[in-house]
mmCIF file of C-alpha atoms in Angstrom:
data_model
loop_
_atom_site.group_PDB
_atom_site.id
_atom_site.type_symbol
_atom_site.label_atom_id
_atom_site.label_comp_id
_atom_site.label_asym_id
_atom_site.label_seq_id
_atom_site.Cartn_x
_atom_site.Cartn_y
_atom_site.Cartn_z
ATOM 1 C CA UNK A 1 0.000 0.000 0.000
ATOM 2 C CA UNK A 2 2.912 2.360 0.641
ATOM 3 C CA UNK A 3 5.049 1.364 -2.343
ATOM 4 C CA UNK A 4 5.672 4.212 -4.756
ATOM 5 C CA UNK A 5 3.446 4.244 -7.846
ATOM 6 C CA UNK A 6 4.209 5.438 -11.349
ATOM 7 C CA UNK A 7 2.576 8.767 -12.216
ATOM 8 C CA UNK A 8 1.816 7.685 -15.793
ATOM 9 C CA UNK A 9 -0.063 4.629 -14.536
ATOM 10 C CA UNK A 10 -2.044 6.659 -11.984
ATOM 11 C CA UNK A 11 -2.921 9.279 -14.596
ATOM 12 C CA UNK A 12 -4.091 6.457 -16.852
ATOM 13 C CA UNK A 13 -6.387 5.036 -14.166
ATOM 14 C CA UNK A 14 -7.931 8.429 -13.462
ATOM 15 C CA UNK A 15 -8.323 9.026 -17.204
ATOM 16 C CA UNK A 16 -10.428 5.868 -17.464
ATOM 17 C CA UNK A 17 -12.461 6.697 -14.345
ATOM 18 C CA UNK A 18 -12.883 10.411 -14.969
ATOM 19 C CA UNK A 19 -12.695 11.285 -18.652
ATOM 20 C CA UNK A 20 -13.792 8.077 -20.358
ATOM 21 C CA UNK A 21 -16.760 7.504 -18.045
ATOM 22 C CA UNK A 22 -18.602 10.058 -20.154
ATOM 23 C CA UNK A 23 -18.285 7.636 -23.074
ATOM 24 C CA UNK A 24 -18.932 4.274 -21.416
ATOM 25 C CA UNK A 25 -21.464 5.312 -18.727
ATOM 26 C CA UNK A 26 -23.017 8.765 -19.019
ATOM 27 C CA UNK A 27 -23.914 9.013 -22.722
ATOM 28 C CA UNK A 28 -25.154 5.394 -23.106
ATOM 29 C CA UNK A 29 -27.203 5.641 -19.910
ATOM 30 C CA UNK A 30 -28.696 8.957 -21.013
ATOM 31 C CA UNK A 31 -30.016 7.282 -24.169
ATOM 32 C CA UNK A 32 -31.492 4.529 -21.988
ATOM 33 C CA UNK A 33 -33.232 7.266 -19.999
ATOM 34 C CA UNK A 34 -34.648 8.805 -23.188
ATOM 35 C CA UNK A 35 -36.088 5.401 -24.106
ATOM 36 C CA UNK A 36 -37.536 5.156 -20.601
ATOM 37 C CA UNK A 37 -39.088 8.631 -20.952
ATOM 38 C CA UNK A 38 -40.649 7.546 -24.247
ATOM 39 C CA UNK A 39 -41.967 4.307 -22.744
ATOM 40 C CA UNK A 40 -43.537 6.253 -19.858
ATOM 41 C CA UNK A 41 -44.928 8.839 -22.317
ATOM 42 C CA UNK A 42 -42.860 11.553 -20.628
ATOM 43 C CA UNK A 43 -40.574 12.353 -23.553
ATOM 44 C CA UNK A 44 -41.368 15.908 -24.620
ATOM 45 C CA UNK A 45 -39.843 18.961 -26.244
ATOM 46 C CA UNK A 46 -39.383 20.346 -22.733
ATOM 47 C CA UNK A 47 -37.198 17.368 -21.719
ATOM 48 C CA UNK A 48 -35.170 17.672 -24.932
ATOM 49 C CA UNK A 49 -34.830 21.447 -24.588
ATOM 50 C CA UNK A 50 -33.833 21.132 -20.948
ATOM 51 C CA UNK A 51 -31.164 18.552 -21.857
ATOM 52 C CA UNK A 52 -29.757 20.777 -24.606
ATOM 53 C CA UNK A 53 -29.608 23.711 -22.164
ATOM 54 C CA UNK A 54 -27.768 21.466 -19.695
ATOM 55 C CA UNK A 55 -25.105 20.621 -22.272
ATOM 56 C CA UNK A 56 -24.634 24.281 -23.193
ATOM 57 C CA UNK A 57 -24.223 25.326 -19.540
ATOM 58 C CA UNK A 58 -21.604 22.569 -19.242
ATOM 59 C CA UNK A 59 -19.690 23.961 -22.224
ATOM 60 C CA UNK A 60 -19.767 27.448 -20.656
ATOM 61 C CA UNK A 61 -18.650 26.035 -17.307
ATOM 62 C CA UNK A 62 -15.764 24.106 -18.878
ATOM 63 C CA UNK A 63 -14.641 27.228 -20.760
ATOM 64 C CA UNK A 64 -14.523 29.193 -17.500
ATOM 65 C CA UNK A 65 -12.835 26.301 -15.679
ATOM 66 C CA UNK A 66 -10.138 25.904 -18.331
ATOM 67 C CA UNK A 67 -9.475 29.638 -18.342
ATOM 68 C CA UNK A 68 -9.111 29.587 -14.551
ATOM 69 C CA UNK A 69 -6.981 26.454 -14.661
ATOM 70 C CA UNK A 70 -4.554 27.710 -17.269
ATOM 71 C CA UNK A 71 -4.240 31.266 -16.000
ATOM 72 C CA UNK A 72 -4.550 30.889 -12.260
ATOM 73 C CA UNK A 73 -5.632 27.767 -10.414
ATOM 74 C CA UNK A 74 -2.958 25.243 -11.358
ATOM 75 C CA UNK A 75 -0.163 27.746 -10.673
ATOM 76 C CA UNK A 76 -1.756 28.669 -7.342
ATOM 77 C CA UNK A 77 -2.042 24.999 -6.328
ATOM 78 C CA UNK A 78 1.657 24.445 -7.056
ATOM 79 C CA UNK A 79 2.631 27.698 -5.307
ATOM 80 C CA UNK A 80 0.789 26.588 -2.150
ATOM 81 C CA UNK A 81 2.325 23.110 -2.490
ATOM 82 C CA UNK A 82 5.845 24.588 -2.755
ATOM 83 C CA UNK A 83 5.529 27.193 0.000
ATOM 84 C CA UNK A 84 2.878 26.138 2.509
ATOM 85 C CA UNK A 85 2.683 22.358 2.332
ATOM 86 C CA UNK A 86 3.456 20.584 5.614
ATOM 87 C CA UNK A 87 5.188 17.812 3.666
ATOM 88 C CA UNK A 88 5.382 16.431 0.140
ATOM 89 C CA UNK A 89 3.665 13.057 0.304
ATOM 90 C CA UNK A 90 4.742 10.281 -2.028
ATOM 91 C CA UNK A 91 2.375 8.766 -4.564
ATOM 92 C CA UNK A 92 1.072 5.402 -3.329
ATOM 93 C CA UNK A 93 -2.210 3.657 -2.625
ATOM 94 C CA UNK A 94 -2.470 5.179 0.852
ATOM 95 C CA UNK A 95 -2.111 8.754 -0.405
ATOM 96 C CA UNK A 96 -4.475 8.124 -3.337
ATOM 97 C CA UNK A 97 -7.234 6.651 -1.154
ATOM 98 C CA UNK A 98 -6.871 9.258 1.600
ATOM 99 C CA UNK A 99 -6.773 12.085 -0.941
ATOM 100 C CA UNK A 100 -10.028 10.859 -2.513
ATOM 101 C CA UNK A 101 -11.617 10.605 0.945
ATOM 102 C CA UNK A 102 -10.478 14.130 1.845
ATOM 103 C CA UNK A 103 -11.707 15.468 -1.497
ATOM 104 C CA UNK A 104 -15.066 13.836 -0.796
ATOM 105 C CA UNK A 105 -15.268 15.339 2.702
ATOM 106 C CA UNK A 106 -14.311 18.777 1.397
ATOM 107 C CA UNK A 107 -16.917 18.401 -1.359
ATOM 108 C CA UNK A 108 -19.567 17.882 1.320
ATOM 109 C CA UNK A 109 -18.665 21.148 3.080
ATOM 110 C CA UNK A 110 -18.229 23.077 -0.168
ATOM 111 C CA UNK A 111 -21.610 21.819 -1.372
ATOM 112 C CA UNK A 112 -23.249 22.685 1.938
ATOM 113 C CA UNK A 113 -21.787 26.195 1.849
ATOM 114 C CA UNK A 114 -23.077 26.775 -1.683
ATOM 115 C CA UNK A 115 -26.583 26.015 -0.468
ATOM 116 C CA UNK A 116 -26.365 28.132 2.661
ATOM 117 C CA UNK A 117 -24.886 31.462 1.528
ATOM 118 C CA UNK A 118 -26.428 33.813 -1.012
ATOM 119 C CA UNK A 119 -23.514 34.127 -3.424
ATOM 120 C CA UNK A 120 -22.972 30.370 -3.411
ATOM 121 C CA UNK A 121 -26.610 29.645 -4.147
ATOM 122 C CA UNK A 122 -26.590 32.249 -6.928
ATOM 123 C CA UNK A 123 -24.349 29.956 -8.971
ATOM 124 C CA UNK A 124 -25.409 26.548 -7.626
ATOM 125 C CA UNK A 125 -29.117 27.193 -8.160
ATOM 126 C CA UNK A 126 -28.450 26.613 -11.872
ATOM 127 C CA UNK A 127 -27.845 22.931 -11.136
ATOM 128 C CA UNK A 128 -31.079 22.664 -9.145
ATOM 129 C CA UNK A 129 -33.311 24.655 -11.474
ATOM 130 C CA UNK A 130 -34.176 21.805 -13.844
ATOM 131 C CA UNK A 131 -37.646 20.297 -13.263
ATOM 132 C CA UNK A 132 -36.272 17.001 -14.612
ATOM 133 C CA UNK A 133 -33.760 14.503 -13.258
ATOM 134 C CA UNK A 134 -31.525 12.635 -15.674
ATOM 135 C CA UNK A 135 -27.857 12.259 -16.604
ATOM 136 C CA UNK A 136 -27.799 15.540 -18.519
ATOM 137 C CA UNK A 137 -28.745 17.443 -15.336
ATOM 138 C CA UNK A 138 -25.438 16.306 -13.829
ATOM 139 C CA UNK A 139 -23.702 18.654 -16.280
ATOM 140 C CA UNK A 140 -25.899 21.664 -15.603
ATOM 141 C CA UNK A 141 -23.412 24.074 -14.007
ATOM 142 C CA UNK A 142 -23.444 27.689 -12.888
ATOM 143 C CA UNK A 143 -20.825 30.319 -13.823
ATOM 144 C CA UNK A 144 -18.958 30.277 -10.479
ATOM 145 C CA UNK A 145 -19.205 26.565 -9.706
ATOM 146 C CA UNK A 146 -15.461 26.115 -10.340
ATOM 147 C CA UNK A 147 -14.478 28.930 -7.966
ATOM 148 C CA UNK A 148 -15.878 28.053 -4.539
ATOM 149 C CA UNK A 149 -14.355 24.540 -4.341
ATOM 150 C CA UNK A 150 -10.904 26.176 -4.311
ATOM 151 C CA UNK A 151 -11.428 27.285 -0.711
ATOM 152 C CA UNK A 152 -11.746 23.633 0.272
ATOM 153 C CA UNK A 153 -9.045 22.275 -2.037
ATOM 154 C CA UNK A 154 -6.166 24.373 -0.745
ATOM 155 C CA UNK A 155 -6.105 22.733 2.729
ATOM 156 C CA UNK A 156 -5.648 19.310 1.093
ATOM 157 C CA UNK A 157 -2.686 20.636 -0.879
ATOM 158 C CA UNK A 158 -1.284 22.155 2.325
ATOM 159 C CA UNK A 159 -1.356 18.711 3.927
ATOM 160 C CA UNK A 160 1.173 17.602 1.333
ATOM 161 C CA UNK A 161 -0.899 15.943 -1.367
ATOM 162 C CA UNK A 162 0.358 16.626 -4.875
ATOM 163 C CA UNK A 163 -1.795 19.252 -6.638
ATOM 164 C CA UNK A 164 -2.456 17.010 -9.626
ATOM 165 C CA UNK A 165 -3.636 14.191 -7.354
ATOM 166 C CA UNK A 166 -5.950 16.640 -5.578
ATOM 167 C CA UNK A 167 -7.440 17.824 -8.875
ATOM 168 C CA UNK A 168 -7.876 14.261 -10.142
ATOM 169 C CA UNK A 169 -9.553 13.231 -6.881
ATOM 170 C CA UNK A 170 -11.967 16.157 -7.061
ATOM 171 C CA UNK A 171 -12.933 15.279 -10.632
ATOM 172 C CA UNK A 172 -13.489 11.663 -9.538
ATOM 173 C CA UNK A 173 -15.935 12.836 -6.860
ATOM 174 C CA UNK A 174 -17.759 14.931 -9.461
ATOM 175 C CA UNK A 175 -17.932 12.039 -11.931
ATOM 176 C CA UNK A 176 -19.299 9.748 -9.240
ATOM 177 C CA UNK A 177 -22.007 12.357 -8.680
ATOM 178 C CA UNK A 178 -22.895 12.349 -12.360
ATOM 179 C CA UNK A 179 -24.074 8.733 -12.372
ATOM 180 C CA UNK A 180 -26.473 9.476 -9.509
ATOM 181 C CA UNK A 181 -28.713 11.689 -11.627
ATOM 182 C CA UNK A 182 -31.322 9.158 -12.680
ATOM 183 C CA UNK A 183 -34.804 7.972 -11.837
ATOM 184 C CA UNK A 184 -34.214 4.621 -13.547
ATOM 185 C CA UNK A 185 -32.464 3.155 -10.483
ATOM 186 C CA UNK A 186 -34.651 2.998 -7.415
ATOM 187 C CA UNK A 187 -33.104 1.636 -4.188
ATOM 188 C CA UNK A 188 -29.834 -0.278 -3.974
ATOM 189 C CA UNK A 189 -28.992 -2.929 -1.311
ATOM 190 C CA UNK A 190 -29.068 -1.584 2.251
ATOM 191 C CA UNK A 191 -25.303 -1.660 2.915
ATOM 192 C CA UNK A 192 -24.750 0.387 -0.263
ATOM 193 C CA UNK A 193 -27.502 2.850 0.661
ATOM 194 C CA UNK A 194 -26.012 3.189 4.161
ATOM 195 C CA UNK A 195 -22.442 3.941 3.081
ATOM 196 C CA UNK A 196 -22.609 5.485 -0.359
ATOM 197 C CA UNK A 197 -24.454 8.284 -2.061
ATOM 198 C CA UNK A 198 -27.000 6.689 -4.395
ATOM 199 C CA UNK A 199 -29.579 7.875 -6.958
ATOM 200 C CA UNK A 200 -32.226 7.677 -4.235
ATOM 201 C CA UNK A 201 -30.239 9.885 -1.853
ATOM 202 C CA UNK A 202 -29.397 12.358 -4.600
ATOM 203 C CA UNK A 203 -32.992 12.593 -5.789
ATOM 204 C CA UNK A 204 -33.785 13.831 -2.280
ATOM 205 C CA UNK A 205 -31.065 16.454 -2.636
ATOM 206 C CA UNK A 206 -32.705 17.756 -5.813
ATOM 207 C CA UNK A 207 -36.160 17.883 -4.242
ATOM 208 C CA UNK A 208 -37.947 21.129 -3.545
ATOM 209 C CA UNK A 209 -40.227 19.327 -1.064
ATOM 210 C CA UNK A 210 -39.895 21.076 2.283
ATOM 211 C CA UNK A 211 -38.440 18.064 4.124
ATOM 212 C CA UNK A 212 -35.935 17.475 1.306
ATOM 213 C CA UNK A 213 -34.502 20.995 1.124
ATOM 214 C CA UNK A 214 -30.817 21.288 2.061
ATOM 215 C CA UNK A 215 -30.365 17.568 2.638
ATOM 216 C CA UNK A 216 -27.932 14.923 1.345
ATOM 217 C CA UNK A 217 -24.988 17.088 0.308
ATOM 218 C CA UNK A 218 -22.681 14.076 -0.077
ATOM 219 C CA UNK A 219 -20.441 13.406 -3.045
ATOM 220 C CA UNK A 220 -19.473 9.737 -2.864
ATOM 221 C CA UNK A 221 -20.109 8.750 0.774
ATOM 222 C CA UNK A 222 -23.493 9.477 2.350
ATOM 223 C CA UNK A 223 -21.890 8.850 5.763
ATOM 224 C CA UNK A 224 -20.914 12.542 5.869
ATOM 225 C CA UNK A 225 -24.598 13.524 5.895
ATOM 226 C CA UNK A 226 -25.317 10.905 8.533
ATOM 227 C CA UNK A 227 -22.447 12.247 10.664
ATOM 228 C CA UNK A 228 -23.306 15.948 10.311
ATOM 229 C CA UNK A 229 -27.094 15.734 10.601
ATOM 230 C CA UNK A 230 -28.164 16.483 7.027
ATOM 231 C CA UNK A 231 -29.349 13.037 5.908
ATOM 232 C CA UNK A 232 -32.907 12.494 4.690
ATOM 233 C CA UNK A 233 -34.219 9.248 3.145
ATOM 234 C CA UNK A 234 -36.384 9.230 0.037
ATOM 235 C CA UNK A 235 -39.942 8.589 1.170
ATOM 236 C CA UNK A 236 -42.482 10.675 -0.722
ATOM 237 C CA UNK A 237 -42.195 11.429 -4.460
ATOM 238 C CA UNK A 238 -39.602 14.095 -5.243
ATOM 239 C CA UNK A 239 -40.621 17.423 -6.767
ATOM 240 C CA UNK A 240 -37.602 18.580 -8.768
ATOM 241 C CA UNK A 241 -36.558 22.161 -9.331
ATOM 242 C CA UNK A 242 -36.403 25.299 -7.217
ATOM 243 C CA UNK A 243 -39.089 27.140 -5.270
ATOM 244 C CA UNK A 244 -39.045 29.977 -7.831
ATOM 245 C CA UNK A 245 -39.058 28.139 -11.189
ATOM 246 C CA UNK A 246 -37.317 29.835 -14.102
ATOM 247 C CA UNK A 247 -39.734 28.289 -16.660
ATOM 248 C CA UNK A 248 -37.181 28.543 -19.443
ATOM 249 C CA UNK A 249 -34.846 26.359 -21.476
ATOM 250 C CA UNK A 250 -32.945 29.334 -22.851
ATOM 251 C CA UNK A 251 -29.321 28.443 -21.998
ATOM 252 C CA UNK A 252 -28.418 32.055 -21.205
ATOM 253 C CA UNK A 253 -31.375 32.377 -18.837
ATOM 254 C CA UNK A 254 -30.529 29.033 -17.235
ATOM 255 C CA UNK A 255 -26.831 29.858 -16.824
ATOM 256 C CA UNK A 256 -27.229 33.385 -15.456
ATOM 257 C CA UNK A 257 -30.587 33.450 -13.672
ATOM 258 C CA UNK A 258 -29.080 32.932 -10.197
ATOM 259 C CA UNK A 259 -26.599 35.785 -10.568
ATOM 260 C CA UNK A 260 -29.342 37.983 -11.995
ATOM 261 C CA UNK A 261 -31.640 37.249 -9.054
ATOM 262 C CA UNK A 262 -28.830 37.937 -6.578
ATOM 263 C CA UNK A 263 -28.083 41.316 -8.189
ATOM 264 C CA UNK A 264 -31.779 42.272 -8.084
ATOM 265 C CA UNK A 265 -31.947 41.336 -4.393
ATOM 266 C CA UNK A 266 -28.841 43.392 -3.598
ATOM 267 C CA UNK A 267 -30.170 46.419 -5.470
ATOM 268 C CA UNK A 268 -33.512 46.224 -3.653
ATOM 269 C CA UNK A 269 -31.929 45.806 -0.214
ATOM 270 C CA UNK A 270 -31.382 48.993 1.747
ATOM 271 C CA UNK A 271 -28.099 49.799 3.459
ATOM 272 C CA UNK A 272 -24.558 48.861 2.472
ATOM 273 C CA UNK A 273 -24.227 46.477 5.397
ATOM 274 C CA UNK A 274 -27.418 44.654 4.480
ATOM 275 C CA UNK A 275 -26.370 44.467 0.830
ATOM 276 C CA UNK A 276 -23.164 42.717 1.906
ATOM 277 C CA UNK A 277 -25.118 40.407 4.201
ATOM 278 C CA UNK A 278 -27.164 39.218 1.214
ATOM 279 C CA UNK A 279 -23.962 37.642 -0.119
ATOM 280 C CA UNK A 280 -23.306 35.537 2.990
ATOM 281 C CA UNK A 281 -26.741 35.012 4.512
ATOM 282 C CA UNK A 282 -28.841 31.995 3.514
ATOM 283 C CA UNK A 283 -30.877 32.297 0.294
ATOM 284 C CA UNK A 284 -34.116 34.161 0.868
ATOM 285 C CA UNK A 285 -32.747 36.243 3.752
ATOM 286 C CA UNK A 286 -34.094 39.744 4.003
ATOM 287 C CA UNK A 287 -33.066 42.765 6.085
ATOM 288 C CA UNK A 288 -36.553 42.820 7.650
ATOM 289 C CA UNK A 289 -35.992 39.474 9.378
#
């Protein structure tokens, strides 16, 4: 477990798990879901339009992410690794597994923060705004979704994990999340449902039902929600979407509606202090509370 591993081999494994999963899991399963929609007489222009909007938001997100990565993020990761890292850990099975676990734990807290502060929700609401739930929704991203995770990535780098391993681990957590966006899989065996995030748990997370709001933030392991008091089982049918529906498949509207709503709220809020509080208070907060 502690024997040194070859970087090329590790990169190859992550390439199969992260990049190629789009080809051998996501796209084929999405077509299965379209067939299922058709069989259930739920395939409509709205589902197709929503899926197209999801893909376009993903393209916009990737463009922003690549720009950040090339110009800023990767260099910052390596700068922190060179100057503030407690140690430089070797590449072996122990560091790979623990890095993935830490990335998953940090994802939980990053995800929870994006639901609980105004500026975080302004970007993350894009992901929750679809009234449907399928593989394409997994790639429905907001404009700042690549920014906030940095706050939770830097501590992992400071512990001594190589920046590339940290980035690969974070992408793995995201790709695991992608396969959870489906209604085709109901409940999995109890041990799996207890330990891991599953489609059932993630459907709850996407629910606008009152008891489902702000629950099941997990990436890969649902044990984080069980530990920190945010777990909710799927009981009643899930109502997907947000409390204030956008009622649009226009990709620009989908991608920017959260930021636009945040700006409107700030403009309408009186007092500089209260305007700043809108950014960090939970969504829906008002100065009259």
